[in-house]
Amino acid sequence: EKRPGRIVKNEFEVSDPNGSLYRLDRLVIDPYEITIVEYKTGEPSDKHREQVSRYKSLLSSMFPGKNLRALLFYLEKMRVLSL
């Protein structure tokens, strides 16, 4: 959805302090909120939640003061989990 000030990045890459590289499926940057969208197949798992939690942690230092939220979108089941 288009909104004033919204920037959408696909395959957004970010690295941690150790130089490990991570690629987020989609990053939506709004003036007051950052949304991570990660697309998955199969069943929901703790591994998926841990992955997205790591992304949130990395982005919190990049976007201080902005609300961070994350969505896991399971394509086959058309199910969305909000973290």
mmCIF file of N, CA, C and O in Angstrom:
data_model
loop_
_atom_site.group_PDB
_atom_site.id
_atom_site.type_symbol
_atom_site.label_atom_id
_atom_site.label_comp_id
_atom_site.label_asym_id
_atom_site.label_seq_id
_atom_site.Cartn_x
_atom_site.Cartn_y
_atom_site.Cartn_z
ATOM 1 N N GLU A 1 0.849 -1.175 0.000
ATOM 2 C CA GLU A 1 0.000 0.000 0.000
ATOM 3 C C GLU A 1 0.896 1.239 0.000
ATOM 4 O O GLU A 1 1.802 1.363 0.821
ATOM 5 N N LYS A 2 0.625 2.159 -0.906
ATOM 6 C CA LYS A 2 1.398 3.399 -0.949
ATOM 7 C C LYS A 2 0.949 4.329 0.172
ATOM 8 O O LYS A 2 -0.235 4.454 0.452
ATOM 9 N N ARG A 3 1.955 4.957 0.794
ATOM 10 C CA ARG A 3 1.695 5.954 1.831
ATOM 11 C C ARG A 3 2.754 7.036 1.714
ATOM 12 O O ARG A 3 3.883 6.754 1.315
ATOM 13 N N PRO A 4 2.424 8.254 2.090
ATOM 14 C CA PRO A 4 3.430 9.322 2.056
ATOM 15 C C PRO A 4 4.625 8.964 2.942
ATOM 16 O O PRO A 4 4.456 8.535 4.078
ATOM 17 N N GLY A 5 5.804 9.106 2.410
ATOM 18 C CA GLY A 5 7.022 8.856 3.165
ATOM 19 C C GLY A 5 7.423 7.399 3.275
ATOM 20 O O GLY A 5 8.437 7.077 3.886
ATOM 21 N N ARG A 6 6.654 6.486 2.689
ATOM 22 C CA ARG A 6 6.944 5.051 2.787
ATOM 23 C C ARG A 6 8.016 4.655 1.768
ATOM 24 O O ARG A 6 7.961 5.042 0.610
ATOM 25 N N ILE A 7 8.950 3.855 2.237
ATOM 26 C CA ILE A 7 9.983 3.274 1.377
ATOM 27 C C ILE A 7 9.920 1.765 1.560
ATOM 28 O O ILE A 7 9.893 1.270 2.691
ATOM 29 N N VAL A 8 9.895 1.023 0.461
ATOM 30 C CA VAL A 8 9.856 -0.434 0.519
ATOM 31 C C VAL A 8 11.122 -0.976 -0.136
ATOM 32 O O VAL A 8 11.443 -0.619 -1.264
ATOM 33 N N LYS A 9 11.830 -1.815 0.604
ATOM 34 C CA LYS A 9 13.063 -2.430 0.113
ATOM 35 C C LYS A 9 12.869 -3.939 0.071
ATOM 36 O O LYS A 9 12.491 -4.549 1.073
ATOM 37 N N ASN A 10 13.134 -4.551 -1.061
ATOM 38 C CA ASN A 10 13.115 -6.005 -1.194
ATOM 39 C C ASN A 10 14.542 -6.527 -1.124
ATOM 40 O O ASN A 10 15.470 -5.876 -1.618
ATOM 41 N N GLU A 11 14.714 -7.703 -0.504
ATOM 42 C CA GLU A 11 16.040 -8.318 -0.394
ATOM 43 C C GLU A 11 17.029 -7.345 0.248
ATOM 44 O O GLU A 11 18.141 -7.155 -0.238
ATOM 45 N N PHE A 12 16.625 -6.738 1.346
ATOM 46 C CA PHE A 12 17.434 -5.743 2.049
ATOM 47 C C PHE A 12 18.528 -6.445 2.850
ATOM 48 O O PHE A 12 18.251 -7.351 3.637
ATOM 49 N N GLU A 13 19.772 -6.058 2.636
ATOM 50 C CA GLU A 13 20.893 -6.689 3.318
ATOM 51 C C GLU A 13 21.378 -5.831 4.482
ATOM 52 O O GLU A 13 21.477 -4.614 4.369
ATOM 53 N N VAL A 14 21.695 -6.521 5.580
ATOM 54 C CA VAL A 14 22.210 -5.861 6.776
ATOM 55 C C VAL A 14 23.260 -6.800 7.384
ATOM 56 O O VAL A 14 23.158 -8.021 7.252
ATOM 57 N N SER A 15 24.270 -6.206 8.015
ATOM 58 C CA SER A 15 25.290 -7.047 8.648
ATOM 59 C C SER A 15 25.318 -6.778 10.151
ATOM 60 O O SER A 15 24.970 -5.696 10.614
ATOM 61 N N ASP A 16 25.769 -7.783 10.885
ATOM 62 C CA ASP A 16 25.908 -7.619 12.327
ATOM 63 C C ASP A 16 27.312 -7.095 12.636
ATOM 64 O O ASP A 16 28.142 -6.956 11.726
ATOM 65 N N PRO A 17 27.605 -6.791 13.888
ATOM 66 C CA PRO A 17 28.927 -6.246 14.238
ATOM 67 C C PRO A 17 30.102 -7.166 13.876
ATOM 68 O O PRO A 17 31.224 -6.707 13.714
ATOM 69 N N ASN A 18 29.833 -8.471 13.734
ATOM 70 C CA ASN A 18 30.886 -9.419 13.377
ATOM 71 C C ASN A 18 31.081 -9.551 11.868
ATOM 72 O O ASN A 18 31.930 -10.309 11.422
ATOM 73 N N GLY A 19 30.251 -8.844 11.099
ATOM 74 C CA GLY A 19 30.367 -8.896 9.646
ATOM 75 C C GLY A 19 29.505 -9.950 8.970
ATOM 76 O O GLY A 19 29.563 -10.097 7.747
ATOM 77 N N SER A 20 28.702 -10.694 9.742
ATOM 78 C CA SER A 20 27.788 -11.666 9.134
ATOM 79 C C SER A 20 26.686 -10.923 8.394
ATOM 80 O O SER A 20 26.135 -9.951 8.907
ATOM 81 N N LEU A 21 26.379 -11.386 7.200
ATOM 82 C CA LEU A 21 25.400 -10.725 6.339
ATOM 83 C C LEU A 21 24.055 -11.434 6.417
ATOM 84 O O LEU A 21 23.992 -12.673 6.392
ATOM 85 N N TYR A 22 22.984 -10.646 6.512
ATOM 86 C CA TYR A 22 21.616 -11.166 6.546
ATOM 87 C C TYR A 22 20.809 -10.476 5.462
ATOM 88 O O TYR A 22 20.990 -9.294 5.204
ATOM 89 N N ARG A 23 19.901 -11.223 4.839
ATOM 90 C CA ARG A 23 19.068 -10.657 3.787
ATOM 91 C C ARG A 23 17.602 -10.798 4.180
ATOM 92 O O ARG A 23 17.068 -11.899 4.253
ATOM 93 N N LEU A 24 16.969 -9.662 4.423
ATOM 94 C CA LEU A 24 15.552 -9.627 4.774
ATOM 95 C C LEU A 24 14.740 -9.673 3.490
ATOM 96 O O LEU A 24 15.089 -9.010 2.513
ATOM 97 N N ASP A 25 13.650 -10.428 3.487
ATOM 98 C CA ASP A 25 12.827 -10.512 2.281
ATOM 99 C C ASP A 25 12.250 -9.153 1.907
ATOM 100 O O ASP A 25 12.305 -8.752 0.750
ATOM 101 N N ARG A 26 11.705 -8.467 2.888
ATOM 102 C CA ARG A 26 11.133 -7.145 2.609
ATOM 103 C C ARG A 26 11.230 -6.277 3.855
ATOM 104 O O ARG A 26 11.021 -6.742 4.966
ATOM 105 N N LEU A 27 11.564 -5.020 3.640
ATOM 106 C CA LEU A 27 11.630 -4.043 4.711
ATOM 107 C C LEU A 27 10.768 -2.854 4.300
ATOM 108 O O LEU A 27 10.960 -2.290 3.224
ATOM 109 N N VAL A 28 9.810 -2.505 5.147
ATOM 110 C CA VAL A 28 8.930 -1.370 4.885
ATOM 111 C C VAL A 28 9.285 -0.284 5.895
ATOM 112 O O VAL A 28 9.181 -0.493 7.104
ATOM 113 N N ILE A 29 9.721 0.857 5.378
ATOM 114 C CA ILE A 29 10.158 1.966 6.220
ATOM 115 C C ILE A 29 9.111 3.070 6.131
ATOM 116 O O ILE A 29 8.944 3.690 5.080
ATOM 117 N N ASP A 30 8.402 3.276 7.226
ATOM 118 C CA ASP A 30 7.436 4.361 7.333
ATOM 119 C C ASP A 30 8.035 5.420 8.263
ATOM 120 O O ASP A 30 8.980 5.145 8.994
ATOM 121 N N PRO A 31 7.488 6.623 8.247
ATOM 122 C CA PRO A 31 8.070 7.689 9.080
ATOM 123 C C PRO A 31 8.237 7.322 10.556
ATOM 124 O O PRO A 31 9.203 7.730 11.178
ATOM 125 N N TYR A 32 7.318 6.541 11.125
ATOM 126 C CA TYR A 32 7.385 6.235 12.559
ATOM 127 C C TYR A 32 7.469 4.745 12.862
ATOM 128 O O TYR A 32 7.480 4.358 14.022
ATOM 129 N N GLU A 33 7.522 3.912 11.828
ATOM 130 C CA GLU A 33 7.499 2.472 12.062
ATOM 131 C C GLU A 33 8.288 1.743 10.977
ATOM 132 O O GLU A 33 8.264 2.123 9.815
ATOM 133 N N ILE A 34 8.962 0.684 11.403
ATOM 134 C CA ILE A 34 9.710 -0.187 10.500
ATOM 135 C C ILE A 34 9.051 -1.555 10.567
ATOM 136 O O ILE A 34 8.827 -2.095 11.661
ATOM 137 N N THR A 35 8.750 -2.140 9.404
ATOM 138 C CA THR A 35 8.133 -3.461 9.360
ATOM 139 C C THR A 35 9.019 -4.407 8.560
ATOM 140 O O THR A 35 9.379 -4.119 7.420
ATOM 141 N N ILE A 36 9.359 -5.523 9.192
ATOM 142 C CA ILE A 36 10.104 -6.587 8.545
ATOM 143 C C ILE A 36 9.084 -7.624 8.088
ATOM 144 O O ILE A 36 8.235 -8.053 8.873
ATOM 145 N N VAL A 37 9.171 -8.023 6.821
ATOM 146 C CA VAL A 37 8.290 -9.069 6.307
ATOM 147 C C VAL A 37 9.178 -10.207 5.815
ATOM 148 O O VAL A 37 10.037 -10.002 4.950
ATOM 149 N N GLU A 38 8.980 -11.372 6.377
ATOM 150 C CA GLU A 38 9.753 -12.547 5.997
ATOM 151 C C GLU A 38 8.786 -13.592 5.465
ATOM 152 O O GLU A 38 7.802 -13.939 6.117
ATOM 153 N N TYR A 39 9.046 -14.072 4.258
ATOM 154 C CA TYR A 39 8.188 -15.065 3.614
ATOM 155 C C TYR A 39 8.764 -16.452 3.839
ATOM 156 O O TYR A 39 9.971 -16.661 3.708
ATOM 157 N N LYS A 40 7.893 -17.390 4.179
ATOM 158 C CA LYS A 40 8.321 -18.753 4.463
ATOM 159 C C LYS A 40 7.370 -19.757 3.825
ATOM 160 O O LYS A 40 6.220 -19.448 3.530
ATOM 161 N N THR A 41 7.891 -20.979 3.647
ATOM 162 C CA THR A 41 7.058 -22.115 3.261
ATOM 163 C C THR A 41 7.113 -23.108 4.419
ATOM 164 O O THR A 41 7.950 -22.997 5.309
ATOM 165 N N GLY A 42 6.241 -24.055 4.399
ATOM 166 C CA GLY A 42 6.233 -25.066 5.450
ATOM 167 C C GLY A 42 5.504 -24.590 6.689
ATOM 168 O O GLY A 42 4.693 -23.668 6.653
ATOM 169 N N GLU A 43 5.832 -25.243 7.788
ATOM 170 C CA GLU A 43 5.169 -24.984 9.063
ATOM 171 C C GLU A 43 5.915 -23.919 9.864
ATOM 172 O O GLU A 43 7.139 -23.817 9.769
ATOM 173 N N PRO A 44 5.205 -23.158 10.680
ATOM 174 C CA PRO A 44 5.871 -22.212 11.579
ATOM 175 C C PRO A 44 6.855 -22.942 12.495
ATOM 176 O O PRO A 44 6.590 -24.075 12.924
ATOM 177 N N SER A 45 7.979 -22.303 12.759
ATOM 178 C CA SER A 45 8.974 -22.937 13.618
ATOM 179 C C SER A 45 9.675 -21.892 14.483
ATOM 180 O O SER A 45 9.680 -20.699 14.167
ATOM 181 N N ASP A 46 10.282 -22.383 15.561
ATOM 182 C CA ASP A 46 11.068 -21.501 16.428
ATOM 183 C C ASP A 46 12.239 -20.899 15.662
ATOM 184 O O ASP A 46 12.632 -19.764 15.920
ATOM 185 N N LYS A 47 12.798 -21.653 14.739
ATOM 186 C CA LYS A 47 13.922 -21.163 13.933
ATOM 187 C C LYS A 47 13.524 -19.902 13.159
ATOM 188 O O LYS A 47 14.284 -18.946 13.087
ATOM 189 N N HIS A 48 12.324 -19.902 12.611
ATOM 190 C CA HIS A 48 11.830 -18.725 11.879
ATOM 191 C C HIS A 48 11.679 -17.536 12.822
ATOM 192 O O HIS A 48 12.060 -16.414 12.492
ATOM 193 N N ARG A 49 11.109 -17.779 13.999
ATOM 194 C CA ARG A 49 10.931 -16.700 14.979
ATOM 195 C C ARG A 49 12.274 -16.139 15.432
ATOM 196 O O ARG A 49 12.438 -14.926 15.567
ATOM 197 N N GLU A 50 13.243 -17.018 15.660
ATOM 198 C CA GLU A 50 14.577 -16.581 16.071
ATOM 199 C C GLU A 50 15.243 -15.742 14.978
ATOM 200 O O GLU A 50 15.906 -14.738 15.263
ATOM 201 N N GLN A 51 15.072 -16.155 13.737
ATOM 202 C CA GLN A 51 15.632 -15.420 12.609
ATOM 203 C C GLN A 51 15.086 -13.993 12.569
ATOM 204 O O GLN A 51 15.839 -13.019 12.469
ATOM 205 N N VAL A 52 13.786 -13.854 12.688
ATOM 206 C CA VAL A 52 13.160 -12.539 12.616
ATOM 207 C C VAL A 52 13.499 -11.713 13.859
ATOM 208 O O VAL A 52 13.700 -10.498 13.764
ATOM 209 N N SER A 53 13.616 -12.344 15.004
ATOM 210 C CA SER A 53 14.032 -11.623 16.216
ATOM 211 C C SER A 53 15.440 -11.057 16.046
ATOM 212 O O SER A 53 15.720 -9.938 16.479
ATOM 213 N N ARG A 54 16.313 -11.810 15.402
ATOM 214 C CA ARG A 54 17.666 -11.324 15.123
ATOM 215 C C ARG A 54 17.605 -10.100 14.207
ATOM 216 O O ARG A 54 18.302 -9.111 14.419
ATOM 217 N N TYR A 55 16.763 -10.166 13.197
ATOM 218 C CA TYR A 55 16.595 -9.027 12.282
ATOM 219 C C TYR A 55 16.119 -7.789 13.047
ATOM 220 O O TYR A 55 16.624 -6.690 12.836
ATOM 221 N N LYS A 56 15.147 -7.982 13.928
ATOM 222 C CA LYS A 56 14.634 -6.849 14.713
ATOM 223 C C LYS A 56 15.738 -6.236 15.556
ATOM 224 O O LYS A 56 15.854 -5.014 15.645
ATOM 225 N N SER A 57 16.543 -7.077 16.163
ATOM 226 C CA SER A 57 17.639 -6.586 16.985
ATOM 227 C C SER A 57 18.639 -5.773 16.158
ATOM 228 O O SER A 57 19.072 -4.697 16.567
ATOM 229 N N LEU A 58 18.994 -6.279 14.993
ATOM 230 C CA LEU A 58 19.938 -5.566 14.122
ATOM 231 C C LEU A 58 19.376 -4.219 13.670
ATOM 232 O O LEU A 58 20.087 -3.216 13.628
ATOM 233 N N LEU A 59 18.104 -4.195 13.339
ATOM 234 C CA LEU A 59 17.502 -2.965 12.813
ATOM 235 C C LEU A 59 17.225 -1.931 13.900
ATOM 236 O O LEU A 59 17.135 -0.741 13.605
ATOM 237 N N SER A 60 17.117 -2.369 15.150
ATOM 238 C CA SER A 60 16.844 -1.410 16.223
ATOM 239 C C SER A 60 17.961 -0.374 16.332
ATOM 240 O O SER A 60 17.702 0.789 16.643
ATOM 241 N N SER A 61 19.199 -0.771 16.055
ATOM 242 C CA SER A 61 20.301 0.197 16.112
ATOM 243 C C SER A 61 20.352 1.073 14.857
ATOM 244 O O SER A 61 20.871 2.180 14.895
ATOM 245 N N MET A 62 19.798 0.584 13.749
ATOM 246 C CA MET A 62 19.783 1.360 12.510
ATOM 247 C C MET A 62 18.678 2.419 12.510
ATOM 248 O O MET A 62 18.806 3.437 11.840
ATOM 249 N N PHE A 63 17.596 2.127 13.225
ATOM 250 C CA PHE A 63 16.431 3.008 13.241
ATOM 251 C C PHE A 63 16.025 3.321 14.680
ATOM 252 O O PHE A 63 14.926 2.959 15.119
ATOM 253 N N PRO A 64 16.884 3.998 15.437
ATOM 254 C CA PRO A 64 16.548 4.281 16.836
ATOM 255 C C PRO A 64 15.304 5.162 16.945
ATOM 256 O O PRO A 64 15.086 6.056 16.134
ATOM 257 N N GLY A 65 14.479 4.842 17.922
ATOM 258 C CA GLY A 65 13.284 5.638 18.178
ATOM 259 C C GLY A 65 12.082 5.260 17.329
ATOM 260 O O GLY A 65 10.999 5.797 17.541
ATOM 261 N N LYS A 66 12.265 4.340 16.382
ATOM 262 C CA LYS A 66 11.124 3.915 15.566
ATOM 263 C C LYS A 66 10.573 2.597 16.094
ATOM 264 O O LYS A 66 11.316 1.742 16.565
ATOM 265 N N ASN A 67 9.267 2.449 16.010
ATOM 266 C CA ASN A 67 8.623 1.198 16.379
ATOM 267 C C ASN A 67 9.015 0.133 15.361
ATOM 268 O O ASN A 67 8.965 0.366 14.158
ATOM 269 N N LEU A 68 9.429 -1.034 15.854
ATOM 270 C CA LEU A 68 9.800 -2.150 14.987
ATOM 271 C C LEU A 68 8.777 -3.254 15.128
ATOM 272 O O LEU A 68 8.428 -3.646 16.244
ATOM 273 N N ARG A 69 8.318 -3.768 14.011
ATOM 274 C CA ARG A 69 7.447 -4.939 14.058
ATOM 275 C C ARG A 69 7.876 -5.894 12.960
ATOM 276 O O ARG A 69 8.548 -5.502 12.004
ATOM 277 N N ALA A 70 7.501 -7.139 13.119
ATOM 278 C CA ALA A 70 7.901 -8.154 12.150
ATOM 279 C C ALA A 70 6.722 -9.066 11.846
ATOM 280 O O ALA A 70 5.921 -9.384 12.728
ATOM 281 N N LEU A 71 6.635 -9.473 10.595
ATOM 282 C CA LEU A 71 5.586 -10.368 10.142
ATOM 283 C C LEU A 71 6.222 -11.577 9.464
ATOM 284 O O LEU A 71 7.081 -11.424 8.597
ATOM 285 N N LEU A 72 5.807 -12.762 9.866
ATOM 286 C CA LEU A 72 6.176 -13.991 9.183
ATOM 287 C C LEU A 72 4.984 -14.405 8.341
ATOM 288 O O LEU A 72 3.894 -14.632 8.866
ATOM 289 N N PHE A 73 5.174 -14.471 7.034
ATOM 290 C CA PHE A 73 4.080 -14.776 6.127
ATOM 291 C C PHE A 73 4.333 -16.161 5.536
ATOM 292 O O PHE A 73 5.276 -16.359 4.767
ATOM 293 N N TYR A 74 3.490 -17.111 5.905
ATOM 294 C CA TYR A 74 3.594 -18.479 5.403
ATOM 295 C C TYR A 74 2.764 -18.607 4.134
ATOM 296 O O TYR A 74 1.535 -18.576 4.169
ATOM 297 N N LEU A 75 3.474 -18.731 3.020
ATOM 298 C CA LEU A 75 2.851 -18.648 1.701
ATOM 299 C C LEU A 75 1.844 -19.763 1.431
ATOM 300 O O LEU A 75 0.751 -19.491 0.925
ATOM 301 N N GLU A 76 2.217 -20.988 1.731
ATOM 302 C CA GLU A 76 1.338 -22.122 1.395
ATOM 303 C C GLU A 76 0.029 -22.096 2.182
ATOM 304 O O GLU A 76 -1.011 -22.479 1.685
ATOM 305 N N LYS A 77 0.116 -21.642 3.423
ATOM 306 C CA LYS A 77 -1.062 -21.631 4.287
ATOM 307 C C LYS A 77 -1.762 -20.293 4.317
ATOM 308 O O LYS A 77 -2.807 -20.150 4.955
ATOM 309 N N MET A 78 -1.159 -19.288 3.650
ATOM 310 C CA MET A 78 -1.704 -17.927 3.670
ATOM 311 C C MET A 78 -1.951 -17.496 5.120
ATOM 312 O O MET A 78 -3.004 -16.997 5.486
ATOM 313 N N ARG A 79 -0.928 -17.692 5.943
ATOM 314 C CA ARG A 79 -1.008 -17.392 7.374
ATOM 315 C C ARG A 79 0.062 -16.357 7.712
ATOM 316 O O ARG A 79 1.195 -16.449 7.243
ATOM 317 N N VAL A 80 -0.305 -15.392 8.551
ATOM 318 C CA VAL A 80 0.636 -14.346 8.965
ATOM 319 C C VAL A 80 0.771 -14.373 10.478
ATOM 320 O O VAL A 80 -0.245 -14.360 11.194
ATOM 321 N N LEU A 81 2.012 -14.403 10.943
ATOM 322 C CA LEU A 81 2.290 -14.308 12.377
ATOM 323 C C LEU A 81 2.962 -12.972 12.634
ATOM 324 O O LEU A 81 3.919 -12.610 11.950
ATOM 325 N N SER A 82 2.479 -12.251 13.610
ATOM 326 C CA SER A 82 3.065 -10.962 13.987
ATOM 327 C C SER A 82 3.962 -11.175 15.191
ATOM 328 O O SER A 82 3.554 -11.797 16.178
ATOM 329 N N LEU A 83 5.183 -10.665 15.099
ATOM 330 C CA LEU A 83 6.142 -10.836 16.209
ATOM 331 C C LEU A 83 6.518 -9.482 16.776
ATOM 332 O O LEU A 83 6.624 -8.517 16.094
#
